[in-house]
């Protein structure tokens, strides 16, 4: 049995490693899909002695299987966005309070008290569909801020422009959380000079614009909003935790989350710090699903556990992990 308080009170590398191995054993015993995947790799509780021994489940499994490590009833189903005809991921959440505790503690870890901010959200592609874990989180942050001007904006750019200017000029601390293409749309309508506002992009053009490298994107956004740096959030449907970048595209994880970078030619081995590899995520808050996920993102990890996201695998294939029929 894994206790929630143990997840959110990790204070050392030793505690993280100890709990990570405990979560692995729990999920091996209670998650049939994960256990079968581990068995294909000849991994089980007897020969997984360190974090580097733990198998990471390819994220595609969330499109084809129910990834659950408990018999408790499902409370929420989060789904990924996808174009018509493309199968989307489903994350079956059996304890929504665990997700709430994770993102609330994570936000506090990096930004302090949510009540110090007015939270504005420009997330049209997420708001226009059901099942978004990002919308669930941002909705709760908006409510928790207790600020009368906090809220979502869809296509009412003129209202958002007026609100941003007024709040910033009043000295109010503001966080504008936006999907990338919508933030670009906004600064094409108005150029800002913001002094008390954090701009946080959640990534993704969602097919609305051509993709661009982070340095170019952040330079355009910094100029358009008149801010020195652009913040970023790194999360996904299949996780219950987020990493944050306070600028320059370098992300840090909360204490219950960690990144490893696997070899792109051999998914079962790892590359050294500073080298490009596939991003594996340990998310201990995801204890009732799977805490060990091999994503489709490419990145670099650094000795202090910070990391950068550099792009995605071509064709979203994770080489060396196609060992089970999806």
Coordinates of C-alpha atoms in Angstrom, one line a residue:
X1 CA 0.0 0.0 0.0
X2 CA 1.3 3.4 -1.0
X3 CA 0.4 6.3 1.3
X4 CA -0.3 9.7 -0.4
X5 CA 1.5 11.6 2.3
X6 CA 4.7 9.7 1.5
X7 CA 4.6 11.0 -2.1
X8 CA 4.3 14.7 -1.3
X9 CA 6.8 14.7 1.6
X10 CA 9.8 13.4 -0.3
X11 CA 12.8 15.5 0.9
X12 CA 15.9 13.6 -0.3
X13 CA 17.3 11.5 -3.2
X14 CA 17.3 8.4 -0.9
X15 CA 13.6 8.9 -0.1
X16 CA 12.7 9.3 -3.8
X17 CA 14.6 6.2 -4.8
X18 CA 13.1 4.1 -1.9
X19 CA 9.5 5.2 -2.7
X20 CA 10.0 4.7 -6.5
X21 CA 11.0 1.1 -6.0
X22 CA 8.1 0.6 -3.7
X23 CA 5.7 2.1 -6.3
X24 CA 7.3 -0.2 -9.0
X25 CA 6.6 -3.3 -6.9
X26 CA 3.0 -2.2 -6.2
X27 CA 2.3 -1.5 -9.8
X28 CA 3.9 -4.7 -11.0
X29 CA 1.6 -6.6 -8.6
X30 CA -1.6 -4.6 -9.4
X31 CA -1.4 -3.4 -13.0
X32 CA -1.9 -6.4 -15.4
X33 CA -0.8 -4.4 -18.5
X34 CA 2.3 -3.1 -16.9
X35 CA 3.2 -6.5 -15.4
X36 CA 2.8 -8.2 -18.8
X37 CA 5.0 -5.5 -20.4
X38 CA 7.7 -6.0 -17.6
X39 CA 7.6 -9.8 -18.1
X40 CA 8.2 -9.3 -21.9
X41 CA 11.4 -7.6 -20.9
X42 CA 12.3 -10.3 -18.3
X43 CA 11.9 -7.8 -15.5
X44 CA 10.1 -8.4 -12.3
X45 CA 10.4 -7.6 -8.6
X46 CA 13.3 -10.0 -8.1
X47 CA 15.7 -8.3 -10.6
X48 CA 14.6 -4.6 -10.4
X49 CA 17.0 -3.3 -7.7
X50 CA 17.6 0.3 -8.8
X51 CA 15.6 3.0 -10.7
X52 CA 17.6 2.3 -13.8
X53 CA 16.3 -1.3 -13.8
X54 CA 12.6 -0.2 -13.9
X55 CA 10.8 -0.7 -17.3
X56 CA 9.1 2.4 -18.7
X57 CA 5.7 1.8 -20.4
X58 CA 5.5 3.3 -23.9
X59 CA 2.9 6.1 -23.8
X60 CA 1.1 4.6 -26.7
X61 CA -0.4 1.9 -24.4
X62 CA -2.7 4.6 -23.0
X63 CA -4.4 4.6 -26.5
X64 CA -5.1 0.8 -26.5
X65 CA -5.3 -0.3 -22.9
X66 CA -6.8 0.7 -19.5
X67 CA -3.7 1.4 -17.4
X68 CA -5.0 1.1 -13.9
X69 CA -3.2 -0.2 -10.7
X70 CA -6.2 -0.4 -8.4
X71 CA -9.7 -1.8 -8.2
X72 CA -11.2 1.5 -7.0
X73 CA -13.9 3.0 -9.3
X74 CA -12.8 5.5 -12.0
X75 CA -13.7 9.1 -11.0
X76 CA -12.5 10.9 -14.1
X77 CA -11.3 10.0 -17.6
X78 CA -8.9 12.4 -19.1
X79 CA -8.4 12.3 -22.9
X80 CA -5.7 13.6 -25.2
X81 CA -6.5 15.9 -28.1
X82 CA -6.3 14.4 -31.5
X83 CA -7.4 15.0 -35.1
X84 CA -10.4 13.1 -36.5
X85 CA -9.7 9.4 -37.0
X86 CA -6.6 9.4 -34.7
X87 CA -6.9 7.3 -31.6
X88 CA -6.5 9.3 -28.4
X89 CA -5.1 8.4 -25.0
X90 CA -7.3 7.8 -22.1
X91 CA -6.1 8.2 -18.5
X92 CA -8.5 6.5 -16.0
X93 CA -8.2 8.5 -12.7
X94 CA -9.5 6.7 -9.7
X95 CA -8.5 9.4 -7.1
X96 CA -9.1 12.9 -8.5
X97 CA -8.0 14.3 -5.1
X98 CA -4.5 12.9 -5.8
X99 CA -4.3 14.9 -9.0
X100 CA -5.6 18.0 -7.3
X101 CA -3.0 17.7 -4.5
X102 CA -0.2 17.1 -7.1
X103 CA -0.9 20.2 -9.2
X104 CA -1.6 22.4 -6.2
X105 CA 1.6 21.4 -4.5
X106 CA 3.5 21.6 -7.7
X107 CA 2.3 25.1 -8.5
X108 CA 3.1 26.2 -4.9
X109 CA 6.6 24.7 -5.3
X110 CA 7.4 27.0 -8.2
X111 CA 5.2 30.1 -7.8
X112 CA 4.1 30.3 -4.2
X113 CA 0.5 31.0 -3.0
X114 CA -2.0 30.9 -5.8
X115 CA -4.0 33.6 -4.0
X116 CA -1.2 36.1 -4.9
X117 CA -2.2 35.9 -8.6
X118 CA -5.0 36.6 -11.0
X119 CA -5.1 33.6 -13.3
X120 CA -6.1 34.2 -17.0
X121 CA -6.3 31.3 -19.4
X122 CA -6.2 31.4 -23.2
X123 CA -6.7 27.7 -24.0
X124 CA -9.3 27.6 -26.9
X125 CA -8.3 24.2 -28.4
X126 CA -8.5 22.6 -24.9
X127 CA -11.7 24.5 -23.8
X128 CA -13.6 23.4 -27.0
X129 CA -13.4 19.7 -26.1
X130 CA -14.2 17.5 -23.1
X131 CA -11.8 15.5 -21.0
X132 CA -8.8 17.9 -20.8
X133 CA -6.7 17.4 -17.7
X134 CA -5.1 20.8 -18.4
X135 CA -8.5 22.5 -18.3
X136 CA -9.4 20.7 -15.0
X137 CA -6.2 22.0 -13.4
X138 CA -6.5 25.5 -14.7
X139 CA -10.2 25.7 -13.7
X140 CA -9.2 24.8 -10.2
X141 CA -6.3 27.3 -10.1
X142 CA -8.7 30.0 -11.3
X143 CA -11.1 29.2 -8.5
X144 CA -8.3 28.9 -5.9
X145 CA -6.9 32.3 -6.8
X146 CA -10.2 33.9 -5.4
X147 CA -9.6 36.8 -7.8
X148 CA -12.7 38.3 -9.4
X149 CA -11.0 38.8 -12.7
X150 CA -9.5 35.3 -13.0
X151 CA -11.1 33.3 -15.8
X152 CA -11.0 31.6 -19.3
X153 CA -11.0 33.4 -22.6
X154 CA -11.9 31.7 -25.8
X155 CA -12.0 34.0 -28.9
X156 CA -12.7 37.3 -27.1
X157 CA -9.2 38.7 -27.6
X158 CA -10.2 42.4 -27.2
X159 CA -11.6 41.7 -23.8
X160 CA -8.5 39.8 -22.8
X161 CA -6.2 42.6 -24.1
X162 CA -8.1 45.2 -22.0
X163 CA -8.1 43.0 -18.9
X164 CA -4.4 42.3 -19.2
X165 CA -3.4 45.9 -19.6
X166 CA -5.7 47.1 -16.7
X167 CA -4.5 44.4 -14.3
X168 CA -0.8 44.8 -15.1
X169 CA -1.0 48.6 -14.7
X170 CA -2.8 48.2 -11.4
X171 CA 0.2 46.3 -10.0
X172 CA -1.7 43.0 -9.8
X173 CA 0.4 39.8 -10.2
X174 CA -1.0 38.0 -13.2
X175 CA -0.3 34.6 -14.8
X176 CA -1.5 34.2 -18.4
X177 CA -1.6 30.5 -19.3
X178 CA -2.0 30.0 -23.0
X179 CA -1.7 27.5 -25.8
X180 CA 1.1 28.6 -28.0
X181 CA -0.7 29.5 -31.2
X182 CA -3.3 31.5 -29.3
X183 CA -0.6 33.6 -27.6
X184 CA 0.8 34.3 -31.0
X185 CA -2.6 35.3 -32.2
X186 CA -2.9 37.7 -29.2
X187 CA 0.3 39.6 -29.8
X188 CA -0.5 40.0 -33.5
X189 CA -3.6 42.0 -32.3
X190 CA -1.7 44.0 -29.7
X191 CA 1.9 44.6 -28.5
X192 CA 2.2 44.7 -24.8
X193 CA 4.7 46.1 -22.2
X194 CA 3.8 44.0 -19.2
X195 CA 5.6 44.5 -15.9
X196 CA 3.7 42.3 -13.4
X197 CA 2.6 39.4 -15.7
X198 CA 4.0 35.9 -16.2
X199 CA 3.3 34.5 -19.6
X200 CA 3.2 30.7 -19.5
X201 CA 2.9 28.7 -22.7
X202 CA 1.7 25.1 -22.6
X203 CA 3.2 24.2 -26.0
X204 CA 1.6 23.0 -29.2
X205 CA 0.4 24.7 -32.4
X206 CA -2.5 22.2 -32.6
X207 CA -2.2 22.3 -36.4
X208 CA -3.0 26.0 -36.4
X209 CA 0.5 27.3 -37.2
X210 CA 3.8 25.8 -38.3
X211 CA 5.9 24.5 -35.5
X212 CA 9.0 26.6 -34.6
X213 CA 12.0 26.0 -32.4
X214 CA 11.7 27.2 -28.8
X215 CA 14.3 30.0 -29.0
X216 CA 12.5 31.6 -32.0
X217 CA 9.1 31.2 -30.4
X218 CA 10.1 32.6 -27.0
X219 CA 11.9 35.5 -28.6
X220 CA 8.7 36.4 -30.5
X221 CA 6.5 36.0 -27.4
X222 CA 8.9 38.0 -25.2
X223 CA 8.9 40.8 -27.6
X224 CA 5.2 40.8 -28.1
X225 CA 4.3 40.7 -24.4
X226 CA 7.2 43.0 -23.3
X227 CA 8.5 40.4 -20.8
X228 CA 12.1 39.2 -20.2
X229 CA 11.3 35.5 -20.3
X230 CA 8.6 33.1 -21.2
X231 CA 7.5 30.4 -18.7
X232 CA 6.4 26.9 -19.8
X233 CA 4.5 24.0 -18.4
X234 CA 5.4 20.4 -19.2
X235 CA 2.6 17.9 -18.6
X236 CA 0.5 15.5 -20.5
X237 CA -2.8 13.6 -20.3
X238 CA -1.1 10.4 -19.1
X239 CA 0.6 12.1 -16.1
X240 CA -0.7 13.6 -12.8
X241 CA 2.2 16.0 -12.3
X242 CA 3.8 18.9 -14.2
X243 CA 7.3 20.3 -14.6
X244 CA 7.7 24.0 -15.0
X245 CA 10.2 26.2 -16.8
X246 CA 10.7 29.7 -15.3
X247 CA 12.5 30.8 -18.5
X248 CA 15.0 29.7 -21.2
X249 CA 13.2 26.4 -21.7
X250 CA 14.9 24.7 -18.8
X251 CA 12.3 22.6 -16.8
X252 CA 12.4 21.5 -13.2
X253 CA 10.3 18.8 -11.6
X254 CA 8.6 18.8 -8.2
X255 CA 10.2 16.4 -5.7
X256 CA 7.9 13.4 -6.6
X257 CA 8.6 13.6 -10.3
X258 CA 11.9 12.9 -12.2
X259 CA 13.1 12.6 -15.8
X260 CA 15.5 10.1 -17.3
X261 CA 16.8 10.2 -20.9
X262 CA 16.9 6.8 -22.8
X263 CA 19.0 5.9 -25.8
X264 CA 17.1 6.5 -29.0
X265 CA 18.5 3.4 -30.5
X266 CA 18.1 1.2 -27.5
X267 CA 15.1 2.1 -25.4
X268 CA 16.3 -0.1 -22.5
X269 CA 19.5 1.9 -21.9
X270 CA 20.3 5.5 -20.9
X271 CA 22.4 8.4 -22.2
X272 CA 24.5 10.5 -20.0
X273 CA 23.6 14.0 -18.8
X274 CA 23.7 16.7 -21.5
X275 CA 23.1 14.2 -24.4
X276 CA 19.9 14.0 -26.4
X277 CA 17.6 11.1 -25.6
X278 CA 14.0 10.0 -25.3
X279 CA 12.3 11.4 -22.2
X280 CA 11.2 8.9 -19.6
X281 CA 9.1 10.3 -16.8
X282 CA 8.8 9.0 -13.2
X283 CA 5.6 10.5 -11.8
X284 CA 4.9 9.0 -8.3
X285 CA 1.6 10.8 -8.1
X286 CA 0.4 8.5 -10.8
X287 CA 0.5 5.6 -8.4
X288 CA -3.0 4.3 -9.4
X289 CA -2.1 4.2 -13.1
X290 CA 1.5 3.9 -14.2
X291 CA 4.3 6.0 -12.7
X292 CA 6.9 5.0 -15.3
X293 CA 6.2 6.3 -18.8
X294 CA 8.3 6.4 -21.9
X295 CA 7.1 9.5 -23.7
X296 CA 7.5 10.4 -27.4
X297 CA 9.5 13.5 -26.5
X298 CA 13.2 14.1 -27.1
X299 CA 15.2 16.0 -24.5
X300 CA 18.4 16.6 -22.5
X301 CA 18.8 16.1 -18.8
X302 CA 21.3 17.9 -16.7
X303 CA 23.1 16.9 -13.5
X304 CA 20.8 19.0 -11.2
X305 CA 17.8 17.0 -12.7
X306 CA 16.6 19.9 -14.8
X307 CA 15.9 19.2 -18.4
X308 CA 15.0 20.6 -21.8
X309 CA 12.5 19.4 -24.4
X310 CA 13.9 19.4 -27.9
X311 CA 11.2 17.8 -30.0
X312 CA 9.4 14.6 -30.8
X313 CA 10.3 11.2 -32.3
X314 CA 9.5 10.9 -36.0
X315 CA 6.3 9.0 -36.5
X316 CA 5.9 8.9 -32.7
X317 CA 7.7 5.5 -32.6
X318 CA 9.6 4.4 -29.6
X319 CA 12.2 2.0 -31.0
X320 CA 12.9 -1.1 -29.1
X321 CA 9.6 -1.0 -27.1
X322 CA 7.2 -2.5 -29.6
X323 CA 7.2 -5.8 -27.7
X324 CA 3.4 -6.1 -27.2
X325 CA 0.7 -5.9 -29.8
X326 CA -1.1 -2.6 -29.1

